[in-house]
Amino acid sequence: MSYKDEIQADRLPLHVAIIMDGNGRWAKQRGNQRIFGHRNGVAAVRDTVEACAELGIGYLTLYAFSTENWSRPKMEIDALMTLLVQTIHKETPTLMKNNVKLNAIGNLSNLPSDVEKQLQSAITNTSGNNGMLLTLALSYSSRWEILEAISQIAREIEDGKLRSTEITCDVFNQHLSTANIPDPELLIRTSGEYRISNFLLWQIAYAELHFTNTLWPDFRRDDLYKAIIDFQKRERRFGKTSEQIINKN
Ligand code: IPE
Ligand code: IPE
Ligand code: MG
């Protein structure tokens, strides 16, 4: 029996988020430059996107470049940005074929203009697709996003459009860049690191976390299936007792 056959189709996570980590180490293990790892990570992205779309996952969010990643050597950043433009262009047919709609979150105005343009054009070209929503987190960090939301809320209060007593979880959610996207139910991090690195801190309040030692360029659909099988074995209690969950009350 293959891993895919072990997945219960009626209990899929609605939203899968992935911290794609380990490209640099993958390259180093092969005596290569870090960018070699980033280039080889593209096949992992393609396979994961296709596998998620085929399974019927509603939302897939990929952490591709963090706010903190801007502190890396210029050479690596430049190479990554070039790779991004090429990949978005080259992979748009894969998105079309799989009925995937592209979206992006993060401080996109910080991206080089050619990256931003390529991204916006792929978002426009896939906007008619109504299958999975693929969100790329680019120049993204959760603290940046939360501060942006707070600033916006403060402005609305100053302008008399909102009262402080009206701030609820729903109102706060609507001010995040993930407004209208349900919270991730499964968060995967590759490369054997056990941390969140400023990714979706608010949204993963009740996500199930899955860590794997696999380095991102080696990640393939079977690794995704294993993470989903692991997810389906968990009892999600949301603060209730196990008995309440079993008795559905
Ligand atoms: C993840 O791989 C990709 C990005 C953060 C852009 P890394 O580049 O962080 O690879 P490691 O963690 O150094 O191996
Ligand atoms: C997290 O990986 C960011 C992305 C995968 C885009 P990092 O490699 O930047 O995280 P740290 O620095 O090891 O926490
Ligand atoms: Mg890393």
PDB file of C-alpha atoms and ligand atoms in Angstrom:
ATOM      1  CA  MET A   1       0.000   0.000   0.000  1.00  0.00           C
ATOM      2  CA  SER A   2       1.377   3.425  -0.913  1.00  0.00           C
ATOM      3  CA  TYR A   3       1.408   6.357   1.500  1.00  0.00           C
ATOM      4  CA  LYS A   4      -1.274   8.070  -0.589  1.00  0.00           C
ATOM      5  CA  ASP A   5      -3.673   5.160  -0.014  1.00  0.00           C
ATOM      6  CA  GLU A   6      -3.325   5.611   3.742  1.00  0.00           C
ATOM      7  CA  ILE A   7      -4.749   9.141   3.588  1.00  0.00           C
ATOM      8  CA  GLN A   8      -8.397   9.531   4.596  1.00  0.00           C
ATOM      9  CA  ALA A   9      -9.821  11.753   1.858  1.00  0.00           C
ATOM     10  CA  ASP A  10     -12.594  13.152   4.063  1.00  0.00           C
ATOM     11  CA  ARG A  11     -10.196  14.338   6.773  1.00  0.00           C
ATOM     12  CA  LEU A  12      -7.683  16.383   4.795  1.00  0.00           C
ATOM     13  CA  PRO A  13      -6.206  19.489   6.380  1.00  0.00           C
ATOM     14  CA  LEU A  14      -7.974  22.450   4.774  1.00  0.00           C
ATOM     15  CA  HIS A  15      -4.800  24.530   4.827  1.00  0.00           C
ATOM     16  CA  VAL A  16      -1.199  23.239   4.751  1.00  0.00           C
ATOM     17  CA  ALA A  17       1.668  25.668   5.428  1.00  0.00           C
ATOM     18  CA  ILE A  18       5.315  24.777   4.832  1.00  0.00           C
ATOM     19  CA  ILE A  19       8.587  26.283   6.046  1.00  0.00           C
ATOM     20  CA  MET A  20      10.817  25.141   3.182  1.00  0.00           C
ATOM     21  CA  ASP A  21      14.196  24.903   4.883  1.00  0.00           C
ATOM     22  CA  GLY A  22      17.554  23.225   4.260  1.00  0.00           C
ATOM     23  CA  ASN A  23      18.521  24.283   0.739  1.00  0.00           C
ATOM     24  CA  GLY A  24      21.915  25.618   1.833  1.00  0.00           C
ATOM     25  CA  ARG A  25      22.846  22.473   3.744  1.00  0.00           C
ATOM     26  CA  TRP A  26      21.690  20.278   0.846  1.00  0.00           C
ATOM     27  CA  ALA A  27      24.085  22.143  -1.476  1.00  0.00           C
ATOM     28  CA  LYS A  28      26.921  22.112   1.056  1.00  0.00           C
ATOM     29  CA  GLN A  29      26.616  18.336   1.450  1.00  0.00           C
ATOM     30  CA  ARG A  30      27.318  18.145  -2.289  1.00  0.00           C
ATOM     31  CA  GLY A  31      30.239  20.592  -2.145  1.00  0.00           C
ATOM     32  CA  ASN A  32      28.224  23.250  -3.949  1.00  0.00           C
ATOM     33  CA  GLN A  33      27.197  26.887  -3.477  1.00  0.00           C
ATOM     34  CA  ARG A  34      24.008  27.585  -1.504  1.00  0.00           C
ATOM     35  CA  ILE A  35      22.166  28.746  -4.637  1.00  0.00           C
ATOM     36  CA  PHE A  36      22.549  25.225  -6.056  1.00  0.00           C
ATOM     37  CA  GLY A  37      20.301  24.118  -3.197  1.00  0.00           C
ATOM     38  CA  HIS A  38      17.755  26.853  -3.924  1.00  0.00           C
ATOM     39  CA  ARG A  39      17.662  25.820  -7.603  1.00  0.00           C
ATOM     40  CA  ASN A  40      17.078  22.203  -6.628  1.00  0.00           C
ATOM     41  CA  GLY A  41      14.316  23.275  -4.280  1.00  0.00           C
ATOM     42  CA  VAL A  42      12.141  24.229  -7.245  1.00  0.00           C
ATOM     43  CA  ALA A  43      11.359  20.570  -8.094  1.00  0.00           C
ATOM     44  CA  ALA A  44      10.218  20.070  -4.496  1.00  0.00           C
ATOM     45  CA  VAL A  45       7.887  23.064  -4.800  1.00  0.00           C
ATOM     46  CA  ARG A  46       6.445  21.755  -8.082  1.00  0.00           C
ATOM     47  CA  ASP A  47       5.846  18.242  -6.740  1.00  0.00           C
ATOM     48  CA  THR A  48       4.307  19.539  -3.512  1.00  0.00           C
ATOM     49  CA  VAL A  49       1.996  21.984  -5.303  1.00  0.00           C
ATOM     50  CA  GLU A  50       0.829  19.285  -7.732  1.00  0.00           C
ATOM     51  CA  ALA A  51       0.341  16.709  -4.991  1.00  0.00           C
ATOM     52  CA  CYS A  52      -1.663  19.118  -2.827  1.00  0.00           C
ATOM     53  CA  ALA A  53      -3.829  20.182  -5.774  1.00  0.00           C
ATOM     54  CA  GLU A  54      -4.451  16.537  -6.750  1.00  0.00           C
ATOM     55  CA  LEU A  55      -5.439  15.617  -3.193  1.00  0.00           C
ATOM     56  CA  GLY A  56      -7.896  18.508  -3.026  1.00  0.00           C
ATOM     57  CA  ILE A  57      -6.139  20.597  -0.374  1.00  0.00           C
ATOM     58  CA  GLY A  58      -7.856  24.001  -0.365  1.00  0.00           C
ATOM     59  CA  TYR A  59      -4.965  26.216   0.680  1.00  0.00           C
ATOM     60  CA  LEU A  60      -1.190  25.804   0.508  1.00  0.00           C
ATOM     61  CA  THR A  61       1.108  28.489   1.919  1.00  0.00           C
ATOM     62  CA  LEU A  62       4.857  28.336   1.277  1.00  0.00           C
ATOM     63  CA  TYR A  63       7.427  30.352   3.223  1.00  0.00           C
ATOM     64  CA  ALA A  64       9.867  31.282   0.479  1.00  0.00           C
ATOM     65  CA  PHE A  65      11.722  34.350   1.799  1.00  0.00           C
ATOM     66  CA  SER A  66      11.559  35.973   5.216  1.00  0.00           C
ATOM     67  CA  THR A  67      12.094  39.586   6.278  1.00  0.00           C
ATOM     68  CA  GLU A  68      15.188  38.343   8.115  1.00  0.00           C
ATOM     69  CA  ASN A  69      16.514  36.664   4.947  1.00  0.00           C
ATOM     70  CA  TRP A  70      17.300  40.191   3.624  1.00  0.00           C
ATOM     71  CA  SER A  71      20.311  40.035   5.993  1.00  0.00           C
ATOM     72  CA  ARG A  72      21.932  37.254   3.947  1.00  0.00           C
ATOM     73  CA  PRO A  73      24.938  37.948   1.677  1.00  0.00           C
ATOM     74  CA  LYS A  74      23.965  40.121  -1.295  1.00  0.00           C
ATOM     75  CA  MET A  75      25.148  37.474  -3.735  1.00  0.00           C
ATOM     76  CA  GLU A  76      22.710  34.911  -2.337  1.00  0.00           C
ATOM     77  CA  ILE A  77      19.813  37.396  -2.260  1.00  0.00           C
ATOM     78  CA  ASP A  78      20.446  38.460  -5.881  1.00  0.00           C
ATOM     79  CA  ALA A  79      20.635  34.843  -7.035  1.00  0.00           C
ATOM     80  CA  LEU A  80      17.451  33.987  -5.117  1.00  0.00           C
ATOM     81  CA  MET A  81      15.558  36.921  -6.650  1.00  0.00           C
ATOM     82  CA  THR A  82      16.668  35.906 -10.165  1.00  0.00           C
ATOM     83  CA  LEU A  83      15.570  32.346  -9.436  1.00  0.00           C
ATOM     84  CA  LEU A  84      12.211  33.624  -8.212  1.00  0.00           C
ATOM     85  CA  VAL A  85      11.480  35.557 -11.423  1.00  0.00           C
ATOM     86  CA  GLN A  86      12.482  32.574 -13.574  1.00  0.00           C
ATOM     87  CA  THR A  87      10.527  30.082 -11.481  1.00  0.00           C
ATOM     88  CA  ILE A  88       7.316  32.103 -11.326  1.00  0.00           C
ATOM     89  CA  HIS A  89       7.468  32.515 -15.112  1.00  0.00           C
ATOM     90  CA  LYS A  90       8.349  28.882 -15.830  1.00  0.00           C
ATOM     91  CA  GLU A  91       5.875  27.355 -13.384  1.00  0.00           C
ATOM     92  CA  THR A  92       2.769  29.350 -14.359  1.00  0.00           C
ATOM     93  CA  PRO A  93       1.708  26.582 -16.840  1.00  0.00           C
ATOM     94  CA  THR A  94       1.916  24.043 -13.956  1.00  0.00           C
ATOM     95  CA  LEU A  95      -0.416  26.290 -11.942  1.00  0.00           C
ATOM     96  CA  MET A  96      -2.831  26.594 -14.881  1.00  0.00           C
ATOM     97  CA  LYS A  97      -2.785  22.830 -15.482  1.00  0.00           C
ATOM     98  CA  ASN A  98      -3.650  22.192 -11.837  1.00  0.00           C
ATOM     99  CA  ASN A  99      -6.286  24.974 -11.581  1.00  0.00           C
ATOM    100  CA  VAL A 100      -4.184  26.709  -8.895  1.00  0.00           C
ATOM    101  CA  LYS A 101      -4.730  30.359  -8.049  1.00  0.00           C
ATOM    102  CA  LEU A 102      -1.578  32.230  -7.001  1.00  0.00           C
ATOM    103  CA  ASN A 103      -1.429  34.699  -4.126  1.00  0.00           C
ATOM    104  CA  ALA A 104       1.399  36.401  -2.221  1.00  0.00           C
ATOM    105  CA  ILE A 105       1.799  37.822   1.270  1.00  0.00           C
ATOM    106  CA  GLY A 106       4.602  39.926   2.721  1.00  0.00           C
ATOM    107  CA  ASN A 107       6.179  43.301   2.178  1.00  0.00           C
ATOM    108  CA  LEU A 108       6.104  42.875  -1.605  1.00  0.00           C
ATOM    109  CA  SER A 109       7.140  46.481  -2.282  1.00  0.00           C
ATOM    110  CA  ASN A 110      10.596  45.542  -0.941  1.00  0.00           C
ATOM    111  CA  LEU A 111      11.082  43.008  -3.746  1.00  0.00           C
ATOM    112  CA  PRO A 112      13.061  44.019  -6.848  1.00  0.00           C
ATOM    113  CA  SER A 113      10.646  45.476  -9.404  1.00  0.00           C
ATOM    114  CA  ASP A 114      11.111  42.615 -11.912  1.00  0.00           C
ATOM    115  CA  VAL A 115      10.167  40.075  -9.224  1.00  0.00           C
ATOM    116  CA  GLU A 116       7.129  42.095  -8.193  1.00  0.00           C
ATOM    117  CA  LYS A 117       6.034  42.475 -11.832  1.00  0.00           C
ATOM    118  CA  GLN A 118       6.447  38.774 -12.625  1.00  0.00           C
ATOM    119  CA  LEU A 119       4.570  37.891  -9.464  1.00  0.00           C
ATOM    120  CA  GLN A 120       1.693  40.275 -10.169  1.00  0.00           C
ATOM    121  CA  SER A 121       1.414  38.977 -13.723  1.00  0.00           C
ATOM    122  CA  ALA A 122       1.247  35.336 -12.540  1.00  0.00           C
ATOM    123  CA  ILE A 123      -1.347  36.338  -9.917  1.00  0.00           C
ATOM    124  CA  THR A 124      -3.434  37.999 -12.655  1.00  0.00           C
ATOM    125  CA  ASN A 125      -2.996  35.086 -15.091  1.00  0.00           C
ATOM    126  CA  THR A 126      -4.140  32.528 -12.513  1.00  0.00           C
ATOM    127  CA  SER A 127      -6.896  34.664 -10.986  1.00  0.00           C
ATOM    128  CA  GLY A 128      -9.615  32.793 -12.885  1.00  0.00           C
ATOM    129  CA  ASN A 129      -8.585  29.417 -11.433  1.00  0.00           C
ATOM    130  CA  ASN A 130     -10.875  28.139  -8.715  1.00  0.00           C
ATOM    131  CA  GLY A 131      -8.935  25.181  -7.327  1.00  0.00           C
ATOM    132  CA  MET A 132      -6.289  25.435  -4.611  1.00  0.00           C
ATOM    133  CA  LEU A 133      -5.089  28.846  -3.415  1.00  0.00           C
ATOM    134  CA  LEU A 134      -1.279  28.849  -3.377  1.00  0.00           C
ATOM    135  CA  THR A 135       0.115  31.644  -1.227  1.00  0.00           C
ATOM    136  CA  LEU A 136       3.813  32.536  -1.395  1.00  0.00           C
ATOM    137  CA  ALA A 137       5.169  34.278   1.693  1.00  0.00           C
ATOM    138  CA  LEU A 138       7.833  36.616   0.298  1.00  0.00           C
ATOM    139  CA  SER A 139       9.674  39.253   2.262  1.00  0.00           C
ATOM    140  CA  TYR A 140       7.289  38.092   4.956  1.00  0.00           C
ATOM    141  CA  SER A 141       7.511  37.955   8.706  1.00  0.00           C
ATOM    142  CA  SER A 142       4.696  37.477  11.141  1.00  0.00           C
ATOM    143  CA  ARG A 143       5.736  40.325  13.429  1.00  0.00           C
ATOM    144  CA  TRP A 144       5.810  42.684  10.435  1.00  0.00           C
ATOM    145  CA  GLU A 145       2.321  41.506   9.456  1.00  0.00           C
ATOM    146  CA  ILE A 146       0.963  41.888  13.011  1.00  0.00           C
ATOM    147  CA  LEU A 147       2.420  45.406  13.335  1.00  0.00           C
ATOM    148  CA  GLU A 148       0.883  46.349   9.975  1.00  0.00           C
ATOM    149  CA  ALA A 149      -2.500  45.120  11.203  1.00  0.00           C
ATOM    150  CA  ILE A 150      -2.181  47.041  14.470  1.00  0.00           C
ATOM    151  CA  SER A 151      -1.217  50.262  12.633  1.00  0.00           C
ATOM    152  CA  GLN A 152      -4.203  49.903  10.338  1.00  0.00           C
ATOM    153  CA  ILE A 153      -6.557  49.285  13.256  1.00  0.00           C
ATOM    154  CA  ALA A 154      -5.117  52.304  15.101  1.00  0.00           C
ATOM    155  CA  ARG A 155      -5.707  54.491  12.028  1.00  0.00           C
ATOM    156  CA  GLU A 156      -9.316  53.295  11.751  1.00  0.00           C
ATOM    157  CA  ILE A 157      -9.854  54.162  15.419  1.00  0.00           C
ATOM    158  CA  GLU A 158      -8.282  57.601  14.918  1.00  0.00           C
ATOM    159  CA  ASP A 159     -10.579  58.165  11.933  1.00  0.00           C
ATOM    160  CA  GLY A 160     -13.610  57.121  13.980  1.00  0.00           C
ATOM    161  CA  LYS A 161     -14.302  54.086  11.752  1.00  0.00           C
ATOM    162  CA  LEU A 162     -13.745  51.557  14.530  1.00  0.00           C
ATOM    163  CA  ARG A 163     -14.078  51.541  18.305  1.00  0.00           C
ATOM    164  CA  SER A 164     -11.515  49.869  20.558  1.00  0.00           C
ATOM    165  CA  THR A 165     -14.314  47.745  22.072  1.00  0.00           C
ATOM    166  CA  GLU A 166     -15.070  46.330  18.610  1.00  0.00           C
ATOM    167  CA  ILE A 167     -11.664  44.651  18.222  1.00  0.00           C
ATOM    168  CA  THR A 168     -12.317  40.905  18.153  1.00  0.00           C
ATOM    169  CA  CYS A 169     -10.336  37.969  16.759  1.00  0.00           C
ATOM    170  CA  ASP A 170     -12.413  38.234  13.578  1.00  0.00           C
ATOM    171  CA  VAL A 171     -11.723  41.952  13.205  1.00  0.00           C
ATOM    172  CA  PHE A 172      -8.001  41.368  13.791  1.00  0.00           C
ATOM    173  CA  ASN A 173      -7.970  38.497  11.265  1.00  0.00           C
ATOM    174  CA  GLN A 174      -9.508  40.767   8.658  1.00  0.00           C
ATOM    175  CA  HIS A 175      -6.556  43.149   9.018  1.00  0.00           C
ATOM    176  CA  LEU A 176      -3.934  40.459   8.400  1.00  0.00           C
ATOM    177  CA  SER A 177      -2.565  39.679   4.941  1.00  0.00           C
ATOM    178  CA  THR A 178      -4.205  36.267   5.356  1.00  0.00           C
ATOM    179  CA  ALA A 179      -7.705  37.751   5.752  1.00  0.00           C
ATOM    180  CA  ASN A 180     -10.165  35.353   4.025  1.00  0.00           C
ATOM    181  CA  ILE A 181      -7.717  32.428   4.312  1.00  0.00           C
ATOM    182  CA  PRO A 182      -8.568  29.894   7.019  1.00  0.00           C
ATOM    183  CA  ASP A 183      -5.841  29.213   9.592  1.00  0.00           C
ATOM    184  CA  PRO A 184      -3.346  26.471   8.688  1.00  0.00           C
ATOM    185  CA  GLU A 185      -4.319  23.117  10.169  1.00  0.00           C
ATOM    186  CA  LEU A 186      -0.979  21.498   9.369  1.00  0.00           C
ATOM    187  CA  LEU A 187       2.402  23.240   9.485  1.00  0.00           C
ATOM    188  CA  ILE A 188       5.395  21.346   8.092  1.00  0.00           C
ATOM    189  CA  ARG A 189       9.025  22.354   8.588  1.00  0.00           C
ATOM    190  CA  THR A 190      11.808  20.537   6.785  1.00  0.00           C
ATOM    191  CA  SER A 191      15.523  20.223   7.621  1.00  0.00           C
ATOM    192  CA  GLY A 192      15.298  19.113  11.250  1.00  0.00           C
ATOM    193  CA  GLU A 193      14.935  22.603  12.766  1.00  0.00           C
ATOM    194  CA  TYR A 194      12.317  22.892  15.500  1.00  0.00           C
ATOM    195  CA  ARG A 195      11.317  26.530  15.259  1.00  0.00           C
ATOM    196  CA  ILE A 196       8.809  28.777  13.543  1.00  0.00           C
ATOM    197  CA  SER A 197      11.168  31.567  12.376  1.00  0.00           C
ATOM    198  CA  ASN A 198       8.545  34.330  12.391  1.00  0.00           C
ATOM    199  CA  PHE A 199       5.991  32.516  10.202  1.00  0.00           C
ATOM    200  CA  LEU A 200       2.217  32.955  10.692  1.00  0.00           C
ATOM    201  CA  LEU A 201       2.532  33.240  14.488  1.00  0.00           C
ATOM    202  CA  TRP A 202      -1.077  34.353  15.006  1.00  0.00           C
ATOM    203  CA  GLN A 203      -2.564  31.951  12.449  1.00  0.00           C
ATOM    204  CA  ILE A 204      -0.892  28.743  13.732  1.00  0.00           C
ATOM    205  CA  ALA A 205      -2.391  29.035  17.226  1.00  0.00           C
ATOM    206  CA  TYR A 206      -3.967  25.572  16.825  1.00  0.00           C
ATOM    207  CA  ALA A 207      -2.057  24.135  13.853  1.00  0.00           C
ATOM    208  CA  GLU A 208      -0.624  20.640  14.137  1.00  0.00           C
ATOM    209  CA  LEU A 209       3.162  20.843  13.741  1.00  0.00           C
ATOM    210  CA  HIS A 210       5.101  18.289  11.711  1.00  0.00           C
ATOM    211  CA  PHE A 211       8.889  18.366  11.636  1.00  0.00           C
ATOM    212  CA  THR A 212      10.968  16.265   9.261  1.00  0.00           C
ATOM    213  CA  ASN A 213      14.740  15.910   8.858  1.00  0.00           C
ATOM    214  CA  THR A 214      14.355  15.838   5.068  1.00  0.00           C
ATOM    215  CA  LEU A 215      16.086  18.816   3.483  1.00  0.00           C
ATOM    216  CA  TRP A 216      13.758  20.842   1.262  1.00  0.00           C
ATOM    217  CA  PRO A 217      15.314  19.879  -2.141  1.00  0.00           C
ATOM    218  CA  ASP A 218      14.686  16.196  -1.259  1.00  0.00           C
ATOM    219  CA  PHE A 219      11.056  16.764  -0.202  1.00  0.00           C
ATOM    220  CA  ARG A 220       8.584  14.969  -2.477  1.00  0.00           C
ATOM    221  CA  ARG A 221       4.907  14.024  -2.432  1.00  0.00           C
ATOM    222  CA  ASP A 222       5.547  10.954  -0.276  1.00  0.00           C
ATOM    223  CA  ASP A 223       6.943  13.255   2.440  1.00  0.00           C
ATOM    224  CA  LEU A 224       3.790  15.349   2.151  1.00  0.00           C
ATOM    225  CA  TYR A 225       1.595  12.218   2.391  1.00  0.00           C
ATOM    226  CA  LYS A 226       3.516  11.119   5.512  1.00  0.00           C
ATOM    227  CA  ALA A 227       2.892  14.526   7.118  1.00  0.00           C
ATOM    228  CA  ILE A 228      -0.835  14.293   6.333  1.00  0.00           C
ATOM    229  CA  ILE A 229      -1.031  10.733   7.708  1.00  0.00           C
ATOM    230  CA  ASP A 230       0.688  12.001  10.884  1.00  0.00           C
ATOM    231  CA  PHE A 231      -1.828  14.899  11.040  1.00  0.00           C
ATOM    232  CA  GLN A 232      -4.759  12.492  10.722  1.00  0.00           C
ATOM    233  CA  LYS A 233      -3.529  10.481  13.728  1.00  0.00           C
ATOM    234  CA  ARG A 234      -3.611  13.518  16.021  1.00  0.00           C
ATOM    235  CA  GLU A 235      -6.515  14.275  18.316  1.00  0.00           C
ATOM    236  CA  ARG A 236      -7.243  17.986  17.939  1.00  0.00           C
ATOM    237  CA  ARG A 237      -8.814  19.114  21.181  1.00  0.00           C
ATOM    238  CA  PHE A 238      -8.833  22.939  20.983  1.00  0.00           C
ATOM    239  CA  GLY A 239      -8.727  23.159  24.774  1.00  0.00           C
ATOM    240  CA  LYS A 240     -11.479  20.588  25.352  1.00  0.00           C
ATOM    241  CA  THR A 241     -11.051  17.173  26.949  1.00  0.00           C
ATOM    242  CA  SER A 242     -10.533  14.005  24.980  1.00  0.00           C
ATOM    243  CA  GLU A 243     -13.949  12.719  26.144  1.00  0.00           C
ATOM    244  CA  GLN A 244     -15.667  15.808  24.796  1.00  0.00           C
ATOM    245  CA  ILE A 245     -14.003  15.287  21.421  1.00  0.00           C
ATOM    246  CA  ILE A 246     -14.980  11.610  21.278  1.00  0.00           C
ATOM    247  CA  ASN A 247     -18.577  12.371  22.325  1.00  0.00           C
ATOM    248  CA  LYS A 248     -18.642  15.387  19.959  1.00  0.00           C
ATOM    249  CA  ASN A 249     -19.882  17.933  22.514  1.00  0.00           C
TER     250      ASN A 249
HETATM  251  C1  IPE B   1      15.571  27.712   2.898  1.00  0.00           C
HETATM  252  O1  IPE B   1      16.835  27.134   2.870  1.00  0.00           O
HETATM  253  C2  IPE B   1      15.378  28.750   1.811  1.00  0.00           C
HETATM  254  C3  IPE B   1      15.372  30.136   2.299  1.00  0.00           C
HETATM  255  C4  IPE B   1      15.385  30.516   3.546  1.00  0.00           C
HETATM  256  C5  IPE B   1      15.348  31.171   1.278  1.00  0.00           C
HETATM  257  P1  IPE B   1      18.081  27.812   3.566  1.00  0.00           P
HETATM  258  O2  IPE B   1      18.734  28.704   2.577  1.00  0.00           O
HETATM  259  O3  IPE B   1      17.711  28.448   4.838  1.00  0.00           O
HETATM  260  O4  IPE B   1      19.014  26.552   3.828  1.00  0.00           O
HETATM  261  P2  IPE B   1      19.799  26.199   5.168  1.00  0.00           P
HETATM  262  O5  IPE B   1      18.834  26.276   6.292  1.00  0.00           O
HETATM  263  O6  IPE B   1      20.896  27.217   5.306  1.00  0.00           O
HETATM  264  O7  IPE B   1      20.316  24.829   4.942  1.00  0.00           O
HETATM  265  C1  IPE B   2      12.939  30.258   7.438  1.00  0.00           C
HETATM  266  O1  IPE B   2      14.167  29.660   7.182  1.00  0.00           O
HETATM  267  C2  IPE B   2      12.532  31.120   6.285  1.00  0.00           C
HETATM  268  C3  IPE B   2      12.188  30.407   5.058  1.00  0.00           C
HETATM  269  C4  IPE B   2      12.125  29.126   4.905  1.00  0.00           C
HETATM  270  C5  IPE B   2      11.863  31.258   3.953  1.00  0.00           C
HETATM  271  P1  IPE B   2      15.514  30.288   7.730  1.00  0.00           P
HETATM  272  O2  IPE B   2      16.613  29.388   7.305  1.00  0.00           O
HETATM  273  O3  IPE B   2      15.638  31.711   7.327  1.00  0.00           O
HETATM  274  O4  IPE B   2      15.291  30.236   9.296  1.00  0.00           O
HETATM  275  P2  IPE B   2      16.330  30.266  10.505  1.00  0.00           P
HETATM  276  O5  IPE B   2      17.198  31.455  10.308  1.00  0.00           O
HETATM  277  O6  IPE B   2      17.116  29.005  10.446  1.00  0.00           O
HETATM  278  O7  IPE B   2      15.484  30.330  11.737  1.00  0.00           O
HETATM  279 MG    MG B   3      17.525  27.773   6.738  1.00  0.00          MG
END
